[in-house]
mmCIF file with all atom_site columns, C-alpha atoms and ligand atoms in Angstrom:
data_model
loop_
_atom_site.group_PDB
_atom_site.id
_atom_site.type_symbol
_atom_site.label_atom_id
_atom_site.label_alt_id
_atom_site.label_comp_id
_atom_site.label_asym_id
_atom_site.label_entity_id
_atom_site.label_seq_id
_atom_site.pdbx_PDB_ins_code
_atom_site.Cartn_x
_atom_site.Cartn_y
_atom_site.Cartn_z
_atom_site.occupancy
_atom_site.B_iso_or_equiv
_atom_site.pdbx_formal_charge
_atom_site.auth_seq_id
_atom_site.auth_comp_id
_atom_site.auth_asym_id
_atom_site.auth_atom_id
_atom_site.pdbx_PDB_model_num
ATOM   1   C CA  . MET A 1 1   ? -12.782 -20.287 10.385 1.00 0.00 ? 1   MET A CA  1
ATOM   2   C CA  . SER A 1 2   ? -13.806 -19.475 13.942 1.00 0.00 ? 2   SER A CA  1
ATOM   3   C CA  . ASP A 1 3   ? -13.795 -21.934 16.855 1.00 0.00 ? 3   ASP A CA  1
ATOM   4   C CA  . GLU A 1 4   ? -17.327 -20.925 17.700 1.00 0.00 ? 4   GLU A CA  1
ATOM   5   C CA  . LEU A 1 5   ? -20.160 -23.415 17.613 1.00 0.00 ? 5   LEU A CA  1
ATOM   6   C CA  . GLN A 1 6   ? -23.817 -22.663 17.166 1.00 0.00 ? 6   GLN A CA  1
ATOM   7   C CA  . GLN A 1 7   ? -27.014 -24.652 17.471 1.00 0.00 ? 7   GLN A CA  1
ATOM   8   C CA  . VAL A 1 8   ? -30.220 -23.879 15.553 1.00 0.00 ? 8   VAL A CA  1
ATOM   9   C CA  . VAL A 1 9   ? -33.604 -25.522 16.228 1.00 0.00 ? 9   VAL A CA  1
ATOM   10  C CA  . TYR A 1 10  ? -36.635 -25.045 13.987 1.00 0.00 ? 10  TYR A CA  1
ATOM   11  C CA  . ILE A 1 11  ? -40.035 -26.555 13.281 1.00 0.00 ? 11  ILE A CA  1
ATOM   12  C CA  . SER A 1 12  ? -41.745 -26.770 9.886  1.00 0.00 ? 12  SER A CA  1
ATOM   13  C CA  . SER A 1 13  ? -44.533 -28.511 7.977  1.00 0.00 ? 13  SER A CA  1
ATOM   14  C CA  . ALA A 1 14  ? -43.817 -31.043 5.257  1.00 0.00 ? 14  ALA A CA  1
ATOM   15  C CA  . GLU A 1 15  ? -45.171 -29.969 1.890  1.00 0.00 ? 15  GLU A CA  1
ATOM   16  C CA  . HIS A 1 16  ? -46.552 -33.481 1.289  1.00 0.00 ? 16  HIS A CA  1
ATOM   17  C CA  . LEU A 1 17  ? -46.588 -36.865 2.966  1.00 0.00 ? 17  LEU A CA  1
ATOM   18  C CA  . PHE A 1 18  ? -43.123 -38.349 2.615  1.00 0.00 ? 18  PHE A CA  1
ATOM   19  C CA  . SER A 1 19  ? -42.564 -41.969 1.669  1.00 0.00 ? 19  SER A CA  1
ATOM   20  C CA  . ASP A 1 20  ? -39.763 -44.013 3.232  1.00 0.00 ? 20  ASP A CA  1
ATOM   21  C CA  . GLU A 1 21  ? -37.913 -43.862 -0.090 1.00 0.00 ? 21  GLU A CA  1
ATOM   22  C CA  . GLU A 1 22  ? -38.095 -40.070 -0.115 1.00 0.00 ? 22  GLU A CA  1
ATOM   23  C CA  . PHE A 1 23  ? -36.731 -39.891 3.437  1.00 0.00 ? 23  PHE A CA  1
ATOM   24  C CA  . ALA A 1 24  ? -33.902 -42.269 2.561  1.00 0.00 ? 24  ALA A CA  1
ATOM   25  C CA  . GLU A 1 25  ? -32.969 -40.253 -0.517 1.00 0.00 ? 25  GLU A CA  1
ATOM   26  C CA  . MET A 1 26  ? -33.190 -36.914 1.308  1.00 0.00 ? 26  MET A CA  1
ATOM   27  C CA  . LEU A 1 27  ? -31.154 -38.207 4.256  1.00 0.00 ? 27  LEU A CA  1
ATOM   28  C CA  . ALA A 1 28  ? -28.384 -39.546 2.046  1.00 0.00 ? 28  ALA A CA  1
ATOM   29  C CA  . THR A 1 29  ? -27.951 -36.066 0.521  1.00 0.00 ? 29  THR A CA  1
ATOM   30  C CA  . ILE A 1 30  ? -28.207 -34.330 3.878  1.00 0.00 ? 30  ILE A CA  1
ATOM   31  C CA  . ARG A 1 31  ? -25.699 -36.617 5.601  1.00 0.00 ? 31  ARG A CA  1
ATOM   32  C CA  . ALA A 1 32  ? -23.127 -36.365 2.815  1.00 0.00 ? 32  ALA A CA  1
ATOM   33  C CA  . LYS A 1 33  ? -23.324 -32.565 2.791  1.00 0.00 ? 33  LYS A CA  1
ATOM   34  C CA  . ASN A 1 34  ? -23.320 -32.276 6.602  1.00 0.00 ? 34  ASN A CA  1
ATOM   35  C CA  . GLU A 1 35  ? -20.223 -34.469 6.832  1.00 0.00 ? 35  GLU A CA  1
ATOM   36  C CA  . ARG A 1 36  ? -18.528 -32.215 4.358  1.00 0.00 ? 36  ARG A CA  1
ATOM   37  C CA  . LEU A 1 37  ? -19.608 -29.082 6.271  1.00 0.00 ? 37  LEU A CA  1
ATOM   38  C CA  . GLY A 1 38  ? -18.924 -30.458 9.772  1.00 0.00 ? 38  GLY A CA  1
ATOM   39  C CA  . VAL A 1 39  ? -22.606 -30.206 10.688 1.00 0.00 ? 39  VAL A CA  1
ATOM   40  C CA  . THR A 1 40  ? -24.312 -32.546 13.167 1.00 0.00 ? 40  THR A CA  1
ATOM   41  C CA  . GLY A 1 41  ? -27.910 -32.811 14.330 1.00 0.00 ? 41  GLY A CA  1
ATOM   42  C CA  . MET A 1 42  ? -31.215 -34.611 14.493 1.00 0.00 ? 42  MET A CA  1
ATOM   43  C CA  . LEU A 1 43  ? -34.343 -34.536 12.336 1.00 0.00 ? 43  LEU A CA  1
ATOM   44  C CA  . LEU A 1 44  ? -37.735 -35.701 13.605 1.00 0.00 ? 44  LEU A CA  1
ATOM   45  C CA  . TYR A 1 45  ? -40.877 -36.192 11.535 1.00 0.00 ? 45  TYR A CA  1
ATOM   46  C CA  . LYS A 1 46  ? -44.315 -36.707 12.979 1.00 0.00 ? 46  LYS A CA  1
ATOM   47  C CA  . ASP A 1 47  ? -47.734 -36.246 11.433 1.00 0.00 ? 47  ASP A CA  1
ATOM   48  C CA  . GLY A 1 48  ? -46.441 -33.976 8.683  1.00 0.00 ? 48  GLY A CA  1
ATOM   49  C CA  . ASP A 1 49  ? -44.216 -31.823 10.849 1.00 0.00 ? 49  ASP A CA  1
ATOM   50  C CA  . PHE A 1 50  ? -40.437 -31.630 10.893 1.00 0.00 ? 50  PHE A CA  1
ATOM   51  C CA  . ILE A 1 51  ? -38.405 -30.569 13.885 1.00 0.00 ? 51  ILE A CA  1
ATOM   52  C CA  . GLN A 1 52  ? -34.683 -30.286 13.425 1.00 0.00 ? 52  GLN A CA  1
ATOM   53  C CA  . VAL A 1 53  ? -31.550 -29.255 15.260 1.00 0.00 ? 53  VAL A CA  1
ATOM   54  C CA  . ILE A 1 54  ? -28.376 -28.407 13.355 1.00 0.00 ? 54  ILE A CA  1
ATOM   55  C CA  . GLU A 1 55  ? -25.006 -27.694 14.972 1.00 0.00 ? 55  GLU A CA  1
ATOM   56  C CA  . GLY A 1 56  ? -21.822 -26.342 13.498 1.00 0.00 ? 56  GLY A CA  1
ATOM   57  C CA  . LYS A 1 57  ? -19.778 -23.224 12.871 1.00 0.00 ? 57  LYS A CA  1
ATOM   58  C CA  . PRO A 1 58  ? -21.917 -20.070 12.629 1.00 0.00 ? 58  PRO A CA  1
ATOM   59  C CA  . GLU A 1 59  ? -20.518 -19.168 9.211  1.00 0.00 ? 59  GLU A CA  1
ATOM   60  C CA  . VAL A 1 60  ? -21.641 -22.595 7.970  1.00 0.00 ? 60  VAL A CA  1
ATOM   61  C CA  . LEU A 1 61  ? -24.998 -22.752 9.760  1.00 0.00 ? 61  LEU A CA  1
ATOM   62  C CA  . GLY A 1 62  ? -26.164 -19.343 8.540  1.00 0.00 ? 62  GLY A CA  1
ATOM   63  C CA  . PRO A 1 63  ? -26.054 -20.173 4.817  1.00 0.00 ? 63  PRO A CA  1
ATOM   64  C CA  . LEU A 1 64  ? -27.190 -23.769 5.452  1.00 0.00 ? 64  LEU A CA  1
ATOM   65  C CA  . PHE A 1 65  ? -30.266 -22.653 7.358  1.00 0.00 ? 65  PHE A CA  1
ATOM   66  C CA  . ASP A 1 66  ? -31.053 -20.205 4.522  1.00 0.00 ? 66  ASP A CA  1
ATOM   67  C CA  . THR A 1 67  ? -30.818 -23.094 2.033  1.00 0.00 ? 67  THR A CA  1
ATOM   68  C CA  . ILE A 1 68  ? -33.008 -25.335 4.201  1.00 0.00 ? 68  ILE A CA  1
ATOM   69  C CA  . SER A 1 69  ? -35.542 -22.504 4.673  1.00 0.00 ? 69  SER A CA  1
ATOM   70  C CA  . ARG A 1 70  ? -35.890 -22.107 0.914  1.00 0.00 ? 70  ARG A CA  1
ATOM   71  C CA  . ASP A 1 71  ? -36.404 -25.853 0.341  1.00 0.00 ? 71  ASP A CA  1
ATOM   72  C CA  . PRO A 1 72  ? -39.868 -26.308 -1.249 1.00 0.00 ? 72  PRO A CA  1
ATOM   73  C CA  . ARG A 1 73  ? -40.318 -29.647 0.522  1.00 0.00 ? 73  ARG A CA  1
ATOM   74  C CA  . HIS A 1 74  ? -41.459 -27.810 3.656  1.00 0.00 ? 74  HIS A CA  1
ATOM   75  C CA  . TYR A 1 75  ? -43.085 -24.521 4.753  1.00 0.00 ? 75  TYR A CA  1
ATOM   76  C CA  . SER A 1 76  ? -44.174 -22.624 7.889  1.00 0.00 ? 76  SER A CA  1
ATOM   77  C CA  . ILE A 1 77  ? -40.579 -22.734 9.050  1.00 0.00 ? 77  ILE A CA  1
ATOM   78  C CA  . VAL A 1 78  ? -40.153 -21.145 12.467 1.00 0.00 ? 78  VAL A CA  1
ATOM   79  C CA  . GLU A 1 79  ? -36.699 -20.752 13.967 1.00 0.00 ? 79  GLU A CA  1
ATOM   80  C CA  . LEU A 1 80  ? -37.164 -21.609 17.652 1.00 0.00 ? 80  LEU A CA  1
ATOM   81  C CA  . MET A 1 81  ? -33.609 -21.290 18.908 1.00 0.00 ? 81  MET A CA  1
ATOM   82  C CA  . ARG A 1 82  ? -30.220 -20.064 17.744 1.00 0.00 ? 82  ARG A CA  1
ATOM   83  C CA  . LYS A 1 83  ? -27.538 -20.102 20.416 1.00 0.00 ? 83  LYS A CA  1
ATOM   84  C CA  . ASN A 1 84  ? -23.813 -20.448 20.935 1.00 0.00 ? 84  ASN A CA  1
ATOM   85  C CA  . ILE A 1 85  ? -22.756 -23.762 22.444 1.00 0.00 ? 85  ILE A CA  1
ATOM   86  C CA  . THR A 1 86  ? -19.477 -24.938 23.922 1.00 0.00 ? 86  THR A CA  1
ATOM   87  C CA  . GLU A 1 87  ? -19.886 -28.524 22.767 1.00 0.00 ? 87  GLU A CA  1
ATOM   88  C CA  . ARG A 1 88  ? -22.117 -30.431 20.406 1.00 0.00 ? 88  ARG A CA  1
ATOM   89  C CA  . GLN A 1 89  ? -25.081 -32.373 21.800 1.00 0.00 ? 89  GLN A CA  1
ATOM   90  C CA  . PHE A 1 90  ? -25.504 -34.501 18.656 1.00 0.00 ? 90  PHE A CA  1
ATOM   91  C CA  . SER A 1 91  ? -21.853 -35.185 17.843 1.00 0.00 ? 91  SER A CA  1
ATOM   92  C CA  . ASN A 1 92  ? -22.565 -38.806 16.805 1.00 0.00 ? 92  ASN A CA  1
ATOM   93  C CA  . TRP A 1 93  ? -24.971 -37.821 14.047 1.00 0.00 ? 93  TRP A CA  1
ATOM   94  C CA  . SER A 1 94  ? -24.263 -36.207 10.679 1.00 0.00 ? 94  SER A CA  1
ATOM   95  C CA  . MET A 1 95  ? -28.073 -36.154 10.850 1.00 0.00 ? 95  MET A CA  1
ATOM   96  C CA  . GLY A 1 96  ? -30.015 -38.555 13.054 1.00 0.00 ? 96  GLY A CA  1
ATOM   97  C CA  . PHE A 1 97  ? -33.550 -39.247 11.903 1.00 0.00 ? 97  PHE A CA  1
ATOM   98  C CA  . HIS A 1 98  ? -36.736 -40.631 13.448 1.00 0.00 ? 98  HIS A CA  1
ATOM   99  C CA  . HIS A 1 99  ? -40.123 -40.989 11.850 1.00 0.00 ? 99  HIS A CA  1
ATOM   100 C CA  . ILE A 1 100 ? -42.074 -40.837 15.105 1.00 0.00 ? 100 ILE A CA  1
ATOM   101 C CA  . ASN A 1 101 ? -45.120 -43.010 15.554 1.00 0.00 ? 101 ASN A CA  1
ATOM   102 C CA  . VAL A 1 102 ? -47.960 -41.523 17.620 1.00 0.00 ? 102 VAL A CA  1
ATOM   103 C CA  . ASN A 1 103 ? -47.737 -44.507 19.968 1.00 0.00 ? 103 ASN A CA  1
ATOM   104 C CA  . ASP A 1 104 ? -44.039 -44.075 20.697 1.00 0.00 ? 104 ASP A CA  1
ATOM   105 C CA  . SER A 1 105 ? -43.629 -44.168 24.479 1.00 0.00 ? 105 SER A CA  1
ATOM   106 C CA  . ARG A 1 106 ? -40.844 -41.595 24.216 1.00 0.00 ? 106 ARG A CA  1
ATOM   107 C CA  . LEU A 1 107 ? -43.524 -39.048 23.373 1.00 0.00 ? 107 LEU A CA  1
ATOM   108 C CA  . ALA A 1 108 ? -44.913 -39.299 26.899 1.00 0.00 ? 108 ALA A CA  1
ATOM   109 C CA  . GLY A 1 109 ? -44.983 -35.792 28.292 1.00 0.00 ? 109 GLY A CA  1
ATOM   110 C CA  . PHE A 1 110 ? -44.794 -34.306 24.810 1.00 0.00 ? 110 PHE A CA  1
ATOM   111 C CA  . ASN A 1 111 ? -48.294 -35.375 23.813 1.00 0.00 ? 111 ASN A CA  1
ATOM   112 C CA  . ARG A 1 112 ? -49.558 -32.000 22.735 1.00 0.00 ? 112 ARG A CA  1
ATOM   113 C CA  . PHE A 1 113 ? -46.273 -31.052 21.214 1.00 0.00 ? 113 PHE A CA  1
ATOM   114 C CA  . PHE A 1 114 ? -46.949 -31.460 17.523 1.00 0.00 ? 114 PHE A CA  1
ATOM   115 C CA  . ASP A 1 115 ? -50.740 -31.339 17.791 1.00 0.00 ? 115 ASP A CA  1
ATOM   116 C CA  . ASP A 1 116 ? -52.819 -28.180 17.692 1.00 0.00 ? 116 ASP A CA  1
ATOM   117 C CA  . VAL A 1 117 ? -49.871 -25.986 18.537 1.00 0.00 ? 117 VAL A CA  1
ATOM   118 C CA  . GLU A 1 118 ? -49.026 -23.152 16.155 1.00 0.00 ? 118 GLU A CA  1
ATOM   119 C CA  . HIS A 1 119 ? -45.368 -23.309 15.243 1.00 0.00 ? 119 HIS A CA  1
ATOM   120 C CA  . GLU A 1 120 ? -44.927 -19.818 16.666 1.00 0.00 ? 120 GLU A CA  1
ATOM   121 C CA  . ASN A 1 121 ? -46.100 -21.036 20.072 1.00 0.00 ? 121 ASN A CA  1
ATOM   122 C CA  . VAL A 1 122 ? -43.806 -24.030 20.386 1.00 0.00 ? 122 VAL A CA  1
ATOM   123 C CA  . ASP A 1 123 ? -41.595 -23.855 23.456 1.00 0.00 ? 123 ASP A CA  1
ATOM   124 C CA  . PRO A 1 124 ? -37.943 -23.875 22.282 1.00 0.00 ? 124 PRO A CA  1
ATOM   125 C CA  . GLY A 1 125 ? -36.658 -25.699 25.375 1.00 0.00 ? 125 GLY A CA  1
ATOM   126 C CA  . GLU A 1 126 ? -39.280 -28.389 24.985 1.00 0.00 ? 126 GLU A CA  1
ATOM   127 C CA  . ALA A 1 127 ? -38.379 -28.766 21.320 1.00 0.00 ? 127 ALA A CA  1
ATOM   128 C CA  . LEU A 1 128 ? -34.722 -29.334 22.188 1.00 0.00 ? 128 LEU A CA  1
ATOM   129 C CA  . ASN A 1 129 ? -35.695 -31.803 24.940 1.00 0.00 ? 129 ASN A CA  1
ATOM   130 C CA  . LEU A 1 130 ? -37.721 -33.806 22.428 1.00 0.00 ? 130 LEU A CA  1
ATOM   131 C CA  . LEU A 1 131 ? -34.752 -33.921 20.035 1.00 0.00 ? 131 LEU A CA  1
ATOM   132 C CA  . LEU A 1 132 ? -32.521 -35.056 22.911 1.00 0.00 ? 132 LEU A CA  1
ATOM   133 C CA  . VAL A 1 133 ? -34.951 -37.865 23.852 1.00 0.00 ? 133 VAL A CA  1
ATOM   134 C CA  . PHE A 1 134 ? -34.420 -39.339 20.380 1.00 0.00 ? 134 PHE A CA  1
ATOM   135 C CA  . ARG A 1 135 ? -30.660 -38.892 20.400 1.00 0.00 ? 135 ARG A CA  1
ATOM   136 C CA  . GLU A 1 136 ? -29.675 -42.356 21.649 1.00 0.00 ? 136 GLU A CA  1
HETATM 137 C C1  . FMN B 2 .   ? -36.664 -30.845 6.581  1.00 0.00 ? 201 FMN B C1  1
HETATM 138 C C2  . FMN B 2 .   ? -35.376 -30.667 5.829  1.00 0.00 ? 201 FMN B C2  1
HETATM 139 C C3  . FMN B 2 .   ? -34.155 -30.726 6.497  1.00 0.00 ? 201 FMN B C3  1
HETATM 140 C C4  . FMN B 2 .   ? -32.951 -30.561 5.818  1.00 0.00 ? 201 FMN B C4  1
HETATM 141 N N1  . FMN B 2 .   ? -31.773 -30.627 6.508  1.00 0.00 ? 201 FMN B N1  1
HETATM 142 C C5  . FMN B 2 .   ? -30.607 -30.468 5.850  1.00 0.00 ? 201 FMN B C5  1
HETATM 143 C C6  . FMN B 2 .   ? -29.360 -30.544 6.531  1.00 0.00 ? 201 FMN B C6  1
HETATM 144 O O1  . FMN B 2 .   ? -29.265 -30.749 7.744  1.00 0.00 ? 201 FMN B O1  1
HETATM 145 N N2  . FMN B 2 .   ? -28.234 -30.396 5.807  1.00 0.00 ? 201 FMN B N2  1
HETATM 146 C C7  . FMN B 2 .   ? -28.252 -30.191 4.448  1.00 0.00 ? 201 FMN B C7  1
HETATM 147 O O2  . FMN B 2 .   ? -27.189 -30.087 3.847  1.00 0.00 ? 201 FMN B O2  1
HETATM 148 N N3  . FMN B 2 .   ? -29.407 -30.115 3.785  1.00 0.00 ? 201 FMN B N3  1
HETATM 149 C C8  . FMN B 2 .   ? -30.584 -30.257 4.438  1.00 0.00 ? 201 FMN B C8  1
HETATM 150 N N4  . FMN B 2 .   ? -31.759 -30.220 3.735  1.00 0.00 ? 201 FMN B N4  1
HETATM 151 C C9  . FMN B 2 .   ? -31.715 -30.124 2.266  1.00 0.00 ? 201 FMN B C9  1
HETATM 152 C C10 . FMN B 2 .   ? -31.444 -28.718 1.803  1.00 0.00 ? 201 FMN B C10 1
HETATM 153 O O3  . FMN B 2 .   ? -32.651 -27.976 1.800  1.00 0.00 ? 201 FMN B O3  1
HETATM 154 C C11 . FMN B 2 .   ? -30.836 -28.746 0.370  1.00 0.00 ? 201 FMN B C11 1
HETATM 155 O O4  . FMN B 2 .   ? -31.692 -29.434 -0.499 1.00 0.00 ? 201 FMN B O4  1
HETATM 156 C C12 . FMN B 2 .   ? -29.482 -29.441 0.372  1.00 0.00 ? 201 FMN B C12 1
HETATM 157 O O5  . FMN B 2 .   ? -28.659 -28.857 1.361  1.00 0.00 ? 201 FMN B O5  1
HETATM 158 C C13 . FMN B 2 .   ? -28.783 -29.340 -0.981 1.00 0.00 ? 201 FMN B C13 1
HETATM 159 O O6  . FMN B 2 .   ? -28.584 -28.012 -1.308 1.00 0.00 ? 201 FMN B O6  1
HETATM 160 P P1  . FMN B 2 .   ? -27.593 -27.572 -2.494 1.00 0.00 ? 201 FMN B P1  1
HETATM 161 O O7  . FMN B 2 .   ? -28.073 -28.355 -3.703 1.00 0.00 ? 201 FMN B O7  1
HETATM 162 O O8  . FMN B 2 .   ? -27.794 -26.088 -2.605 1.00 0.00 ? 201 FMN B O8  1
HETATM 163 O O9  . FMN B 2 .   ? -26.219 -27.955 -2.043 1.00 0.00 ? 201 FMN B O9  1
HETATM 164 C C14 . FMN B 2 .   ? -32.975 -30.357 4.416  1.00 0.00 ? 201 FMN B C14 1
HETATM 165 C C15 . FMN B 2 .   ? -34.194 -30.291 3.751  1.00 0.00 ? 201 FMN B C15 1
HETATM 166 C C16 . FMN B 2 .   ? -35.386 -30.446 4.427  1.00 0.00 ? 201 FMN B C16 1
HETATM 167 C C17 . FMN B 2 .   ? -36.692 -30.367 3.688  1.00 0.00 ? 201 FMN B C17 1
#
């Protein structure tokens, strides 16, 4: 195994509206597998869109991102960023999660972020900043 670390950020659309129970069930699976794989990150959900960052060893992230991309629970998956990092930015989270409410004050400055914008046109830096805002 290499010492390298990579970070991948993507945006996608949920295939259907998720209930709290579905999120809880999905997160339990995700967190258990990420702990096993040494993967950390953050998942945000707002108005039917997912935005996620995953961090870990490249040889782990590659296959994991392929698995996630093939998951029928979402579509229109656009990889926004894949870069080498020297340290993790989400080290406290096997997978943090926020179901973001439109009125959340932390969205200030990101107002147009999930709305109207084609996934292809999302700014990768802005996407990462949004994930970082919800890190604490
Ligand atoms: C939006 C979204 C994010 C996901 N994130 C992860 C993740 O971070 N880690 C993970 O192991 N699975 C994640 N999954 C679930 C995977 O797609 C897959 O169901 C899970 O890894 C189990 O795969 P396996 O049965 O092949 O082991 C995610 C699924 C969705 C829809």
